[in-house]
CSV table of C-alpha atoms and ligand atoms in Angstrom, one decimal:
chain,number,residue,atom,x,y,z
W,847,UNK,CA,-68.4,-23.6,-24.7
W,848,UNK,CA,-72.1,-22.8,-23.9
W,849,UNK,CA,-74.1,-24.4,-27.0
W,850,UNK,CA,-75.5,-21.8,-29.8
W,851,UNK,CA,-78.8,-20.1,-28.9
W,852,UNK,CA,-81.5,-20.9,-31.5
W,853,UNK,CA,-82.0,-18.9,-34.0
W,854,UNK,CA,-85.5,-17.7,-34.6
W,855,UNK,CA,-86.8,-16.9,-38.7
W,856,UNK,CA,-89.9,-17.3,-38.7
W,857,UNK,CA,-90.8,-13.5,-39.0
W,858,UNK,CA,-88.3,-13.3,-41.5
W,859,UNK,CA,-89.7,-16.0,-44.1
W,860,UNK,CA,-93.5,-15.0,-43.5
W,861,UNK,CA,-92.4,-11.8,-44.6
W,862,UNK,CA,-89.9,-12.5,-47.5
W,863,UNK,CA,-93.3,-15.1,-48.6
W,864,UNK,CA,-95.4,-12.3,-48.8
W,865,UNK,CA,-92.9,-10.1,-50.3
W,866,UNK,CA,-92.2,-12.2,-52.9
W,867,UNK,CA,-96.3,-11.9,-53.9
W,868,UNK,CA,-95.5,-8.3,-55.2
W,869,UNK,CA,-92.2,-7.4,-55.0
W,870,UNK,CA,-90.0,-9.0,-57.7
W,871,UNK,CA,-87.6,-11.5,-55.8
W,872,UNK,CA,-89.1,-10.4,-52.5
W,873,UNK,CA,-85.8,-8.2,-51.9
W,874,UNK,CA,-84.6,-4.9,-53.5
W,875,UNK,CA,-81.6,-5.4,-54.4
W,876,UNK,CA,-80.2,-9.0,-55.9
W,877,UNK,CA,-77.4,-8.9,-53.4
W,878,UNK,CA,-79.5,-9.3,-50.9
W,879,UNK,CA,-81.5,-12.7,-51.8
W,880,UNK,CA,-78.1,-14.3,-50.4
W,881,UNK,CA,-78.8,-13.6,-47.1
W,882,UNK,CA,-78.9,-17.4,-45.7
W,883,UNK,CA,-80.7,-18.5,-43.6
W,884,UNK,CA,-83.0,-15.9,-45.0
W,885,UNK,CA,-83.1,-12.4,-46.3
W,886,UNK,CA,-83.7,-11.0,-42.6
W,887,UNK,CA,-85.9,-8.4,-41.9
W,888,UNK,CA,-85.7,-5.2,-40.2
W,889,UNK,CA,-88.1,-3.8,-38.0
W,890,UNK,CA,-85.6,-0.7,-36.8
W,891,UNK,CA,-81.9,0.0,-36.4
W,892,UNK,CA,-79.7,2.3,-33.6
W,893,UNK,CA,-76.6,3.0,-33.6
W,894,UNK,CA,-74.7,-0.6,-34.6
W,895,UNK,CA,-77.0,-3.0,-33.6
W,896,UNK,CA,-80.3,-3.7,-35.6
W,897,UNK,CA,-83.7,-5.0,-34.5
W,898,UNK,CA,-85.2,-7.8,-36.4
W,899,UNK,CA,-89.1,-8.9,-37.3
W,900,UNK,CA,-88.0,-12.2,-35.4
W,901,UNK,CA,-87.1,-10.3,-32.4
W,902,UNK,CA,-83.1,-10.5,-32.5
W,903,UNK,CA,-80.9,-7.4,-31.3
W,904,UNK,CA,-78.2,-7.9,-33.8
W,905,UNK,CA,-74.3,-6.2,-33.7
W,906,UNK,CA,-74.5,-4.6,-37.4
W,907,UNK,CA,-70.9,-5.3,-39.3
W,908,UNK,CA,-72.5,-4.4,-42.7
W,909,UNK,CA,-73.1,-1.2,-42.4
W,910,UNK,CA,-76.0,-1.5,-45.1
W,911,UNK,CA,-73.6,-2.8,-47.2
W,912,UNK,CA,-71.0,0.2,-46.2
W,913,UNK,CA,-72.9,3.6,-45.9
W,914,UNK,CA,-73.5,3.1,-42.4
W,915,UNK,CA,-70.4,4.6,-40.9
W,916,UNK,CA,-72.4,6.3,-38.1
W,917,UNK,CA,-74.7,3.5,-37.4
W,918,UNK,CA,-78.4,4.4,-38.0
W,919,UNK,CA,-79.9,7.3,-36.2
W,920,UNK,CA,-76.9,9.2,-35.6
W,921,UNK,CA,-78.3,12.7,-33.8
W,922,UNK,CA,-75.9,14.5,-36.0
W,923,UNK,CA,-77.4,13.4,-39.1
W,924,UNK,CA,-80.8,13.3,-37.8
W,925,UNK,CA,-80.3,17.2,-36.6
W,926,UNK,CA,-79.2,18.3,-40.3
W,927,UNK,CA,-81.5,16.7,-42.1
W,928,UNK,CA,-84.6,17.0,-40.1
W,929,UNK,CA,-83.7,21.2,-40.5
W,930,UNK,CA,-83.0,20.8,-43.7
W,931,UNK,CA,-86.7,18.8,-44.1
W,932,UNK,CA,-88.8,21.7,-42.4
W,933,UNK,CA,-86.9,24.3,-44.9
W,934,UNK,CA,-87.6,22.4,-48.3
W,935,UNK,CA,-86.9,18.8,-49.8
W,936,UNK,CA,-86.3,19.5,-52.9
W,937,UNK,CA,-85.2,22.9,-55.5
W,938,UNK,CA,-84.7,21.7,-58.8
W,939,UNK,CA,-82.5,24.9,-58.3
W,940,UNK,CA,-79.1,26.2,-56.5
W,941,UNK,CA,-78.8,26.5,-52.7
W,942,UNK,CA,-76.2,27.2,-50.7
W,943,UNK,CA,-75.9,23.4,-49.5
W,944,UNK,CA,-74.5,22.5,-53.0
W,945,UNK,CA,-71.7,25.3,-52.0
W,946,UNK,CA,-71.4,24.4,-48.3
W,947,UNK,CA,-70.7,20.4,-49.6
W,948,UNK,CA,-68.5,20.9,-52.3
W,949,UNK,CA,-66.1,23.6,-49.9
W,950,UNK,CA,-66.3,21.4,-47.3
W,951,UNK,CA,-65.1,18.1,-49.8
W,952,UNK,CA,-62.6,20.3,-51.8
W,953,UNK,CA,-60.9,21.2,-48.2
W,954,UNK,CA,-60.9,17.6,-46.3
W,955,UNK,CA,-59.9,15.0,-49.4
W,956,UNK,CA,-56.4,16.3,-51.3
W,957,UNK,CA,-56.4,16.6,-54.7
W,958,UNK,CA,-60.0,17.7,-55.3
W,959,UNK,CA,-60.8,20.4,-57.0
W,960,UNK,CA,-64.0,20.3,-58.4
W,961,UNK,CA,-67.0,18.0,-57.4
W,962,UNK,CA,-70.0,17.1,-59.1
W,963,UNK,CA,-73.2,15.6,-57.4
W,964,UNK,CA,-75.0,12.2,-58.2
W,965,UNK,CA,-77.3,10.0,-56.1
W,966,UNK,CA,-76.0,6.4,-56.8
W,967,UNK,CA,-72.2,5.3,-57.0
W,968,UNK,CA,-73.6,3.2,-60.2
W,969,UNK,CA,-74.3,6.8,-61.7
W,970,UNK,CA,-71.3,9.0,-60.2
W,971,UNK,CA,-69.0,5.8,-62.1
W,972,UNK,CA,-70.6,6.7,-65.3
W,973,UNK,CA,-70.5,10.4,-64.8
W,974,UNK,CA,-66.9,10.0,-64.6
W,975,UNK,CA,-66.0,7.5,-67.6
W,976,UNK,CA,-68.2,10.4,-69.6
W,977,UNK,CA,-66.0,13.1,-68.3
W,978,UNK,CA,-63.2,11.1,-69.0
W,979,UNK,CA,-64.3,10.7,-72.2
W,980,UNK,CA,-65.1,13.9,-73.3
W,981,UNK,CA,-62.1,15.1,-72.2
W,982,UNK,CA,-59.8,12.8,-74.0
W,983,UNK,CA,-61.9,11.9,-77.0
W,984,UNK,CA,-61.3,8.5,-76.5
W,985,UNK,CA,-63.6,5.7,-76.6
W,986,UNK,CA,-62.4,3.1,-74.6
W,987,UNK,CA,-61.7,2.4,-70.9
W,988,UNK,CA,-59.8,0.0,-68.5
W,989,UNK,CA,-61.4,-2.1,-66.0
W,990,UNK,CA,-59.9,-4.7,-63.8
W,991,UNK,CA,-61.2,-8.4,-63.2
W,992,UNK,CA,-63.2,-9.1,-59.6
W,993,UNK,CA,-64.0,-4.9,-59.3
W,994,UNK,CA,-67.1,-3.9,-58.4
W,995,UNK,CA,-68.5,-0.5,-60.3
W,996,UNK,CA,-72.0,-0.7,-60.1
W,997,UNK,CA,-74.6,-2.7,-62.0
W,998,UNK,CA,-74.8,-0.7,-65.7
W,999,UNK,CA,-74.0,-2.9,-68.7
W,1000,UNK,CA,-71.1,-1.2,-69.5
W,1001,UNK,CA,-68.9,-2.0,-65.4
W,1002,UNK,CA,-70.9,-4.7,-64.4
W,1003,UNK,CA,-68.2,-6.9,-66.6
W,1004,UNK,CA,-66.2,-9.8,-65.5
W,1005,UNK,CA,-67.3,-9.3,-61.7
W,1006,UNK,CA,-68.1,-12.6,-60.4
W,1007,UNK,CA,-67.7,-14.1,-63.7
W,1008,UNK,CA,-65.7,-17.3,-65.2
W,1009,UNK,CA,-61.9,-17.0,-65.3
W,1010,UNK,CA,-60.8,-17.5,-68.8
W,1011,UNK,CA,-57.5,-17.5,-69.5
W,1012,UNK,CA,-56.3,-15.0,-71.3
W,1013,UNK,CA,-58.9,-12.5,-69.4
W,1014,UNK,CA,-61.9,-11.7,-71.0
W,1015,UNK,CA,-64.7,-8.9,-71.0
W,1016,UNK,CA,-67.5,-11.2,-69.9
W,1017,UNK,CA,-71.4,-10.2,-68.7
W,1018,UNK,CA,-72.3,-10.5,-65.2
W,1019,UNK,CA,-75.7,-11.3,-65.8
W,1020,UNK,CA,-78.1,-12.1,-68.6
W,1021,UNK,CA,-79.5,-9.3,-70.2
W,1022,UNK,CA,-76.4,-7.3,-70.9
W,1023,UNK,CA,-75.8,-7.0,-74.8
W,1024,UNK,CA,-72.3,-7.5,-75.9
W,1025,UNK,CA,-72.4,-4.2,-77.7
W,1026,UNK,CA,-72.5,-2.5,-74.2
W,1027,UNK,CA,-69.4,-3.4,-73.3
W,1028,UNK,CA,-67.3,-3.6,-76.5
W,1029,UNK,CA,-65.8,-0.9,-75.1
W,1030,UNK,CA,-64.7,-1.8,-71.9
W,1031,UNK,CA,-61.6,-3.6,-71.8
W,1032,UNK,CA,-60.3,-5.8,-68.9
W,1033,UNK,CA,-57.3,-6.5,-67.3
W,1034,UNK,CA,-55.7,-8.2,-64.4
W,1035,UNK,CA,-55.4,-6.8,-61.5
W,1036,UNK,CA,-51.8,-6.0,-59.8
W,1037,UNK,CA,-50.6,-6.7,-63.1
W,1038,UNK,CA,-48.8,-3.7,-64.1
W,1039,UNK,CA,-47.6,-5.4,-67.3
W,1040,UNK,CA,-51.1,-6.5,-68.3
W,1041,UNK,CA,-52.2,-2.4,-68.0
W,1042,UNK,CA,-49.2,-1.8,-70.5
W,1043,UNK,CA,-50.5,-4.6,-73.0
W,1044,UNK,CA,-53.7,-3.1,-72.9
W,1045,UNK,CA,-52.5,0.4,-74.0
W,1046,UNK,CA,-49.9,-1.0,-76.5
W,1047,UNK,CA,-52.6,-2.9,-78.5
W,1048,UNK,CA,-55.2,-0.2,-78.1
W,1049,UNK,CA,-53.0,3.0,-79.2
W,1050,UNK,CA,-54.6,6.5,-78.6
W,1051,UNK,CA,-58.4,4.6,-77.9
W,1052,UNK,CA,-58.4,4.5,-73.4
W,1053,UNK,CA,-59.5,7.2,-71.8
W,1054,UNK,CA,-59.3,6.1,-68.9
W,1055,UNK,CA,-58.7,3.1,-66.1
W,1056,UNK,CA,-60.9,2.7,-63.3
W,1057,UNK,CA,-60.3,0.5,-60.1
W,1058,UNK,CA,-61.0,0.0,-56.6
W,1059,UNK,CA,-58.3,1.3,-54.8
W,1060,UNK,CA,-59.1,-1.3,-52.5
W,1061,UNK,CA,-60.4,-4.7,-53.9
W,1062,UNK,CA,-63.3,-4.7,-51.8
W,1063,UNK,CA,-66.0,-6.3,-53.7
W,1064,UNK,CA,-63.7,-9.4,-54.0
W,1065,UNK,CA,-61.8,-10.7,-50.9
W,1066,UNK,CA,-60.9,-7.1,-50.0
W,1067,UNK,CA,-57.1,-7.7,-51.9
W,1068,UNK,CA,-54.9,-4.9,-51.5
W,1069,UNK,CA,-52.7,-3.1,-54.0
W,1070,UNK,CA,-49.3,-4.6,-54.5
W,1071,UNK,CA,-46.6,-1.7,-53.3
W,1072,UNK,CA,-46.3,1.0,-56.4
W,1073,UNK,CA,-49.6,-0.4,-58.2
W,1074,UNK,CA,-51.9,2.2,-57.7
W,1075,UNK,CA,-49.0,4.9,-58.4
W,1076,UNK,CA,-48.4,3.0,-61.7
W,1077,UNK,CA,-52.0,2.8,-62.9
W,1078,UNK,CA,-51.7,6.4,-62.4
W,1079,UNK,CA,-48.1,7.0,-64.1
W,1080,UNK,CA,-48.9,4.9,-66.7
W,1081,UNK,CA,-52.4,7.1,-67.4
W,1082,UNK,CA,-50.7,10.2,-67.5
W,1083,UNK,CA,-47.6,8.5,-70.1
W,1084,UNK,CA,-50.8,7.7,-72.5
W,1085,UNK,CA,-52.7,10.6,-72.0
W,1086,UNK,CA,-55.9,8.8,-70.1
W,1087,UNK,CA,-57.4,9.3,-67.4
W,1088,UNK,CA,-57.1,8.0,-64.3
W,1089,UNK,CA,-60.4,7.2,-61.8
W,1090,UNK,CA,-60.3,5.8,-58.8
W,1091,UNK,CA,-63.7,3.9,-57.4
W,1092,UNK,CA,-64.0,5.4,-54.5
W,1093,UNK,CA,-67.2,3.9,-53.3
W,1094,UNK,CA,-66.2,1.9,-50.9
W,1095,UNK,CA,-63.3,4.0,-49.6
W,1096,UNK,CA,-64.0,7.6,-49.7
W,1097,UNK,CA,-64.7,8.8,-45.9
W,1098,UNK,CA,-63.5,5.4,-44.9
W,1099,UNK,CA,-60.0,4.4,-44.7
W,1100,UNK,CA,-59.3,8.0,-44.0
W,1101,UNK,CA,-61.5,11.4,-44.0
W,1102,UNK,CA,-59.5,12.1,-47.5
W,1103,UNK,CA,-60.5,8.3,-48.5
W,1104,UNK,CA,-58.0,6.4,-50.6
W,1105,UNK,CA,-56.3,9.5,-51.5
W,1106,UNK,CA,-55.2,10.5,-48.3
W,1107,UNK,CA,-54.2,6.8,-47.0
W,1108,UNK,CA,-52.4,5.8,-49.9
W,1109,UNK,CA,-51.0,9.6,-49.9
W,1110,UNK,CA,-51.7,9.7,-54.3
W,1111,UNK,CA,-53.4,12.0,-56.5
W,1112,UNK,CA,-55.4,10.6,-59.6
W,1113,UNK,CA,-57.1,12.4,-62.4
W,1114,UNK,CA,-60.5,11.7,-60.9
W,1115,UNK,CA,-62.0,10.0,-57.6
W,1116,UNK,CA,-65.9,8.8,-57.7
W,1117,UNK,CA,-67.7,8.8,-54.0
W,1118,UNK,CA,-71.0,7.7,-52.0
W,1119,UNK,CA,-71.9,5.0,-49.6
W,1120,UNK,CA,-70.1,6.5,-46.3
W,1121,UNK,CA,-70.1,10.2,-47.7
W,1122,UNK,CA,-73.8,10.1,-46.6
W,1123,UNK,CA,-74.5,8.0,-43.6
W,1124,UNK,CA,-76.9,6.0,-45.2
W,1125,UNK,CA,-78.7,8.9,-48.1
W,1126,UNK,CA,-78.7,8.4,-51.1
W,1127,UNK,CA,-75.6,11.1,-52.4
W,1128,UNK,CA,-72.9,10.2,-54.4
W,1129,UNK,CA,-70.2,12.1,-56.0
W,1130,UNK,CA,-67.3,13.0,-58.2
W,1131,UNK,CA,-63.7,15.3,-57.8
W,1132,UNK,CA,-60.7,15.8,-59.4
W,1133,UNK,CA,-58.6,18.2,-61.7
W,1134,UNK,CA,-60.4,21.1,-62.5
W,1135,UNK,CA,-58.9,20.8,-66.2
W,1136,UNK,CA,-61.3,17.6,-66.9
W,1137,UNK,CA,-64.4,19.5,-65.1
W,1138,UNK,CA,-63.8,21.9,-67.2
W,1139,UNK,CA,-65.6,20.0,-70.0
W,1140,UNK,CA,-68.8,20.6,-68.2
W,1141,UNK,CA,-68.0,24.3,-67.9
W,1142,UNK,CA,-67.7,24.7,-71.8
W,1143,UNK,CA,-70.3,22.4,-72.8
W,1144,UNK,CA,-68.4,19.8,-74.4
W,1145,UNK,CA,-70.4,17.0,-72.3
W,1146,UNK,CA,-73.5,17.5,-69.7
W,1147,UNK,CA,-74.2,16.0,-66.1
W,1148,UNK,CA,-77.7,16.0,-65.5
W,1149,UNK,CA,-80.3,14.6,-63.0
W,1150,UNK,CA,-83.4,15.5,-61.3
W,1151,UNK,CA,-82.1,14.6,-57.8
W,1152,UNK,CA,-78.6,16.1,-58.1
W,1153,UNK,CA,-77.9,17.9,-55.1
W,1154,UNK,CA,-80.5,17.0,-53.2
W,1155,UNK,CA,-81.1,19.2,-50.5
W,1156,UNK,CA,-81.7,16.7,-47.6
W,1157,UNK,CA,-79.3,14.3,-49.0
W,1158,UNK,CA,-76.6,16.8,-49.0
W,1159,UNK,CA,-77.2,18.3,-45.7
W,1160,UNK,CA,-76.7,14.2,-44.4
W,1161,UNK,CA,-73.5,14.4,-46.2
W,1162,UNK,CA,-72.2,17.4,-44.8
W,1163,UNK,CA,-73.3,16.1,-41.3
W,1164,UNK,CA,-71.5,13.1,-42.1
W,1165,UNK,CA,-68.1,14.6,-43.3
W,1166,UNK,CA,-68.3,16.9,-40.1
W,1167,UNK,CA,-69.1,14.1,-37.9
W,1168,UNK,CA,-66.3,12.3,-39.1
W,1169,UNK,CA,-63.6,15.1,-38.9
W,1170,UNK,CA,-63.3,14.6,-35.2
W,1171,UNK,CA,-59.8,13.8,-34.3
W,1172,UNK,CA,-59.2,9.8,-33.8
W,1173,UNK,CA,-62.2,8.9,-35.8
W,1174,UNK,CA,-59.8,7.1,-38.4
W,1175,UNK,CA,-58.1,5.5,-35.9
W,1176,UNK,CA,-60.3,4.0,-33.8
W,1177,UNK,CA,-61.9,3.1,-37.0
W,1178,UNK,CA,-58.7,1.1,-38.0
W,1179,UNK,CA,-57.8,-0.7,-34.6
W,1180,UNK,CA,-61.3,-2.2,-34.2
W,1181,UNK,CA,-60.8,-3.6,-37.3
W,1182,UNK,CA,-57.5,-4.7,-36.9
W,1183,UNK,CA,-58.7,-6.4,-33.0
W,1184,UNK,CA,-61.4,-8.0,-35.3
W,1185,UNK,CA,-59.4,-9.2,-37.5
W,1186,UNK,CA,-56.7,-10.8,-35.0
W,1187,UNK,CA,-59.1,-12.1,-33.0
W,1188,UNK,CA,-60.6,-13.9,-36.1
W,1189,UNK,CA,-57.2,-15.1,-36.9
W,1190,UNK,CA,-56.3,-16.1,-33.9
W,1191,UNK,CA,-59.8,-17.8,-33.0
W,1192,UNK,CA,-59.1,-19.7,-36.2
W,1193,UNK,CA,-55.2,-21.2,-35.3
W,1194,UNK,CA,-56.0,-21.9,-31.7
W,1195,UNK,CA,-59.0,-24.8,-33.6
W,1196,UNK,CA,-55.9,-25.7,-36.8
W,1197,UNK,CA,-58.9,-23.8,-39.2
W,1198,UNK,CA,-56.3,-22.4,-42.2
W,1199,UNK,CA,-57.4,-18.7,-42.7
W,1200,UNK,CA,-56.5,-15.5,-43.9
W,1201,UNK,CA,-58.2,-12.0,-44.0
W,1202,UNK,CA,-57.2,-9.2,-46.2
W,1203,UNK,CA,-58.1,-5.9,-46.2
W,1204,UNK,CA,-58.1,-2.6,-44.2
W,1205,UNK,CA,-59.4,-1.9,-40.8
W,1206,UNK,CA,-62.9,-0.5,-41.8
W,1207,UNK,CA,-63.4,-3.0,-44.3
W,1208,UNK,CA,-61.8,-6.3,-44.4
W,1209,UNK,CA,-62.6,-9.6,-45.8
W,1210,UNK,CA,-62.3,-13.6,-44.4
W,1211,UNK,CA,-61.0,-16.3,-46.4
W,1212,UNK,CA,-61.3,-19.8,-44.7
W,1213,UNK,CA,-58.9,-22.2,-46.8
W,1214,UNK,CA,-56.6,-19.5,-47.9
W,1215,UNK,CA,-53.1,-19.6,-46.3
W,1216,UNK,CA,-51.7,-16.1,-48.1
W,1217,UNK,CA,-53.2,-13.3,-48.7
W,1218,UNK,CA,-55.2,-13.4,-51.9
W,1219,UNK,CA,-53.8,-10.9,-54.7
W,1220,UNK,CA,-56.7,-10.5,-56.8
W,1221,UNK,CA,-60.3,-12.0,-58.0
W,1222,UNK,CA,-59.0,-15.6,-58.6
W,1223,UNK,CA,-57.2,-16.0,-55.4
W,1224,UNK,CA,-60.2,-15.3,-54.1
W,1225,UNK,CA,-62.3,-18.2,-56.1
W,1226,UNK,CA,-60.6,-20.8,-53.6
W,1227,UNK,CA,-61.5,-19.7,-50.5
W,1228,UNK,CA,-64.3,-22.1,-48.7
W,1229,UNK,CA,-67.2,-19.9,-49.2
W,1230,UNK,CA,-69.3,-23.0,-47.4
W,1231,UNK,CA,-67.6,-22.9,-44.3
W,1232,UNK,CA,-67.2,-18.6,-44.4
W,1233,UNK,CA,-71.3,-19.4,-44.4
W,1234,UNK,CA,-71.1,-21.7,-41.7
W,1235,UNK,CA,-68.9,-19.2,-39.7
W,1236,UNK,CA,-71.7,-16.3,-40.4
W,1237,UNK,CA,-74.3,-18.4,-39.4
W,1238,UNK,CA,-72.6,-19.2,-36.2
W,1239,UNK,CA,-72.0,-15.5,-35.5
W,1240,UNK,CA,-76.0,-14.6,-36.1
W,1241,UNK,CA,-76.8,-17.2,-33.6
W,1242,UNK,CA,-74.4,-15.5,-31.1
W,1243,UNK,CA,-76.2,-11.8,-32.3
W,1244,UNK,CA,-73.6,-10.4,-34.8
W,1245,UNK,CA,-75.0,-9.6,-38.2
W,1246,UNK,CA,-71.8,-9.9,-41.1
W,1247,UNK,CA,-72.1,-9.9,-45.1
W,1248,UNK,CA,-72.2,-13.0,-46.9
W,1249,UNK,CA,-69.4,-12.4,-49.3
W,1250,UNK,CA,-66.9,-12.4,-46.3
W,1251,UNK,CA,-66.6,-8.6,-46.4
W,1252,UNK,CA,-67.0,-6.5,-42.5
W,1253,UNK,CA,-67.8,-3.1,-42.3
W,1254,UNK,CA,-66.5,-1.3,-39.4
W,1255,UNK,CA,-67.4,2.3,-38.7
W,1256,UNK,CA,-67.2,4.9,-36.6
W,1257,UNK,CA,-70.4,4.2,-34.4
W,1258,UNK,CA,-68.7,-0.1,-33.5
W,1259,UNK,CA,-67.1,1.1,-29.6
W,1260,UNK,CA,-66.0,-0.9,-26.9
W,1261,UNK,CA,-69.5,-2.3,-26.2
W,1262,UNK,CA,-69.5,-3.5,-29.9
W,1263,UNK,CA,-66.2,-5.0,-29.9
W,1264,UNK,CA,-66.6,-7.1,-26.5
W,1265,UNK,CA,-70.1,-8.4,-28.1
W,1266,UNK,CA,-68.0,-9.1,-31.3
W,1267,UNK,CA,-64.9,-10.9,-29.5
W,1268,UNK,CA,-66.9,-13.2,-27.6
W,1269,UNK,CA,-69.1,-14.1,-30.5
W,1270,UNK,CA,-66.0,-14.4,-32.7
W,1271,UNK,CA,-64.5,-17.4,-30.3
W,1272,UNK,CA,-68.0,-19.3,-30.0
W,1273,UNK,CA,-68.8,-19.1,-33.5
W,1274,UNK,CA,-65.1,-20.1,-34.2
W,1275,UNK,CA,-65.9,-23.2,-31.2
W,1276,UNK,CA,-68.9,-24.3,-33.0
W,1277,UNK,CA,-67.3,-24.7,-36.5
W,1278,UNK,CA,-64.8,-26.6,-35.0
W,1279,UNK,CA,-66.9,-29.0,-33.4
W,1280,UNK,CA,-69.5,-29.4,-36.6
W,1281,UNK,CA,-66.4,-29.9,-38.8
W,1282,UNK,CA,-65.0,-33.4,-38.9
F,1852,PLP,C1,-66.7,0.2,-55.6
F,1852,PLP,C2,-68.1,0.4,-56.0
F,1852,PLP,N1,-68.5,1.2,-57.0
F,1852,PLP,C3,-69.7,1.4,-57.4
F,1852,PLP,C4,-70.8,0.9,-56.6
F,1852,PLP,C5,-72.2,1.2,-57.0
F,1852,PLP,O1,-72.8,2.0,-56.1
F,1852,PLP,P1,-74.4,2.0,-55.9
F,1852,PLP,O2,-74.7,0.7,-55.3
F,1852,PLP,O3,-74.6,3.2,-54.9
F,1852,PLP,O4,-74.9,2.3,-57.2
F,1852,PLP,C6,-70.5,0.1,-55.5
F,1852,PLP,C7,-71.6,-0.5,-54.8
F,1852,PLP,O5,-71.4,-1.4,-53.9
F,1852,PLP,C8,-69.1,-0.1,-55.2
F,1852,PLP,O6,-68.8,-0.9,-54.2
């Protein structure tokens, strides 16, 4: 085993310094102060591999934390919305994108019949707990503990927080009055008889349950069998209504996202990162009976950058690219060569692991020896030696998330998955040697 390459960062922590002089926590977005051995800057990016201030040519596995399903600088993309630039960036006003984007959704992902436009996934999750909402009347709504639904008082509840038992709507962060979330009400995941509780001591108050189809934001757990079919059985018995966050999934582990790979139907389905290739566009579909609220003015969505022309034309170019036939599938069996290679890397050294997931997006747990089943499996991973193993891997030129989470899209080939391989063993080699 040829010893680690060094590591430059000196770029880096100049810049992050200076950063830090003007920009509050240097970074611009607090997931990203993580990012040992420092946030890394980046001078450009093509196709999967990024460039760095310090001179690195990195293999991408982050995708910019998921929207990068065609790597950066796709010519597709870069076609549709340089067009779209030199005919207007902005209306205020209709235009036939808003038309060509919402056919082209309603025909690829099943189930949708309406869509509405947003910019963030934060914002498209609270578009749809409003329409949800003003559909049933209700007040209140179901979260589950470890999901991820963007960072508004209201979601941003027991996500990375303590694990009381019995679970507990607790803040992620200070600054989050309790009166923002008296309303949110959390359960257990895979825990059909906890959803049950919930609507048996809350009679005729949910409007609706959200999750992440996929557990992504922690440890990438999947569903038990018949889960997400009961979360949206047990909606429809009590009249809610039932979202699923597809944020991270839409456009990801199929064209028709969650929907079409778990082959189910809820009320409502929330999208962005991969819908866009990297643009800020998010969005929401469903039954037309619950966007009917908006067509009769029992509730409003608003915003000044709602259908955004550029943004939109990115997404269309995106869902276009992506229709090719095999996408999905080469999509899937990187990640599942990845992932055995990983796994395999790992038993060959004695080093107990597990990762969890689905191809495009999959998660590493060192310490685990099953499968975690929710957000406090999770907690007993070895997140120090998952950091070890990712610094390893940036010294051998692949660039992974520090939560454990990898992206795989539709721009990581061959090339990429050689690069990744061969890193995967040495980095695997050097943990094994600095362990005792
Ligand atoms: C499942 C899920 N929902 C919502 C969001 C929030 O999206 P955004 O960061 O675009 O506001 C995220 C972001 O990571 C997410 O993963």
């Amino acid at each position: 085993m040829t010893a680690a390459p060094p590591f430059s960062i000196e770029a880096s922590t100049a810049l992050l310094e200076r950063s830090k002089r003007s920009l509050a926590m240097g970074v611009s977005s607090g997931m990203r102060k993580a990012g040992a051995p420092a946030p890394l800057f980046f001078e450009r990016g093509e196709g999967a591999w990024y460039f760095d201030a310090d001179g690195h040519r990195l293999l991408d596995y982050t995708l910019a934390w998921g929207p990068l399903i065609l790597g950066n600088a796709h010519p597709a993309v870069i076609a549709a919305v340089t067009d779209q630039l030199s005919r207007g960036f902005a209306f205020g006003a209709q235009h036939r994108g808003e038309i060509e984007l919402a056919e082209l959704m309603t025909s690829v992902v099943p189930g949708l019949d309406r869509v509405i436009f947003s910019n963030t996934g934060s914002e498209a999750v609270q578009a749809a707990l409003r329409l949800a909402r003003a559909f049933t009347g209700r007040p209140l709504f179901v979260k589950f503990e470890g999901h991820y639904h963007g960072w508004f008082n209201n979601v941003l509840v027991s996500y990375r927080s303590k694990a009381t038992d019995p679970v507990t709507a607790l803040p992620t962060c200070g600054g989050q009055p309790h009166h923002e979330f008296a309303d949110t009400v959390v359960v257990s995941w895979n825990d059909r008889a906890a959803l049950e509780r919930a609507f048996a001591d809350h009679p005729g108050q949910i409007a609706a349950v959200l999750t992440e189809p996929l557990l992504a934001n922690s440890g990438s757990c999947e569903a038990e069998p018949g889960f997400l079919a009961g979360v949206i059985d047990c909606c429809r018995r009590h009249g809610a209504v039932s979202v699923f966050d597809e944020v991270i999934t839409g456009f990801r582990l199929a064209l028709g996202g969650a929907r079409e790979h778990f082959g189910l139907a809820p009320d409502l389905s929330v999208y962005a990162k991969a819908m866009a290739a990297g643009f800020a566009l998010a969005a929401v579909g469903g039954r037309k009976e619950i966007f009917d609220v908006l067509d009769d003015g029992r509730t409003i969505h608003a915003g000044t950058y709602n259908g955004n022309p550029v943004n939109l034309a990115a997404g269309a170019a995106t869902i276009r690219t992506l229709s090719a036939p095999g996408t999905f599938e080469r999509m899937h069996a990187h990640g599942r060569a990845l992932r055995a290679r990983i796994e395999s890397a790992a038993a060959a050294r004695s080093i107990p692991l597990v990762t969890s997931g689905s191809g495009p997006v999959f998660s590493v747990h060192f310490g685990l020896t099953a499968k975690p089943r929710d957000y406090r499996d999770t907690l007993r991973a070895d997140a120090n030696r998952y950091a070890a193993f990712r610094l390893a891997l940036l010294h051998r030129g692949v660039y992974v998330l520090p939560d454990g989470r990898w992206y795989v899209g539709a721009v990581h080939g061959e090339p990429e998955l050689a690069h990744a391989l061969a890193a995967i063993d040495a980095a695997m080699g050097d943990l094994a040697e600095s362990t005792p």
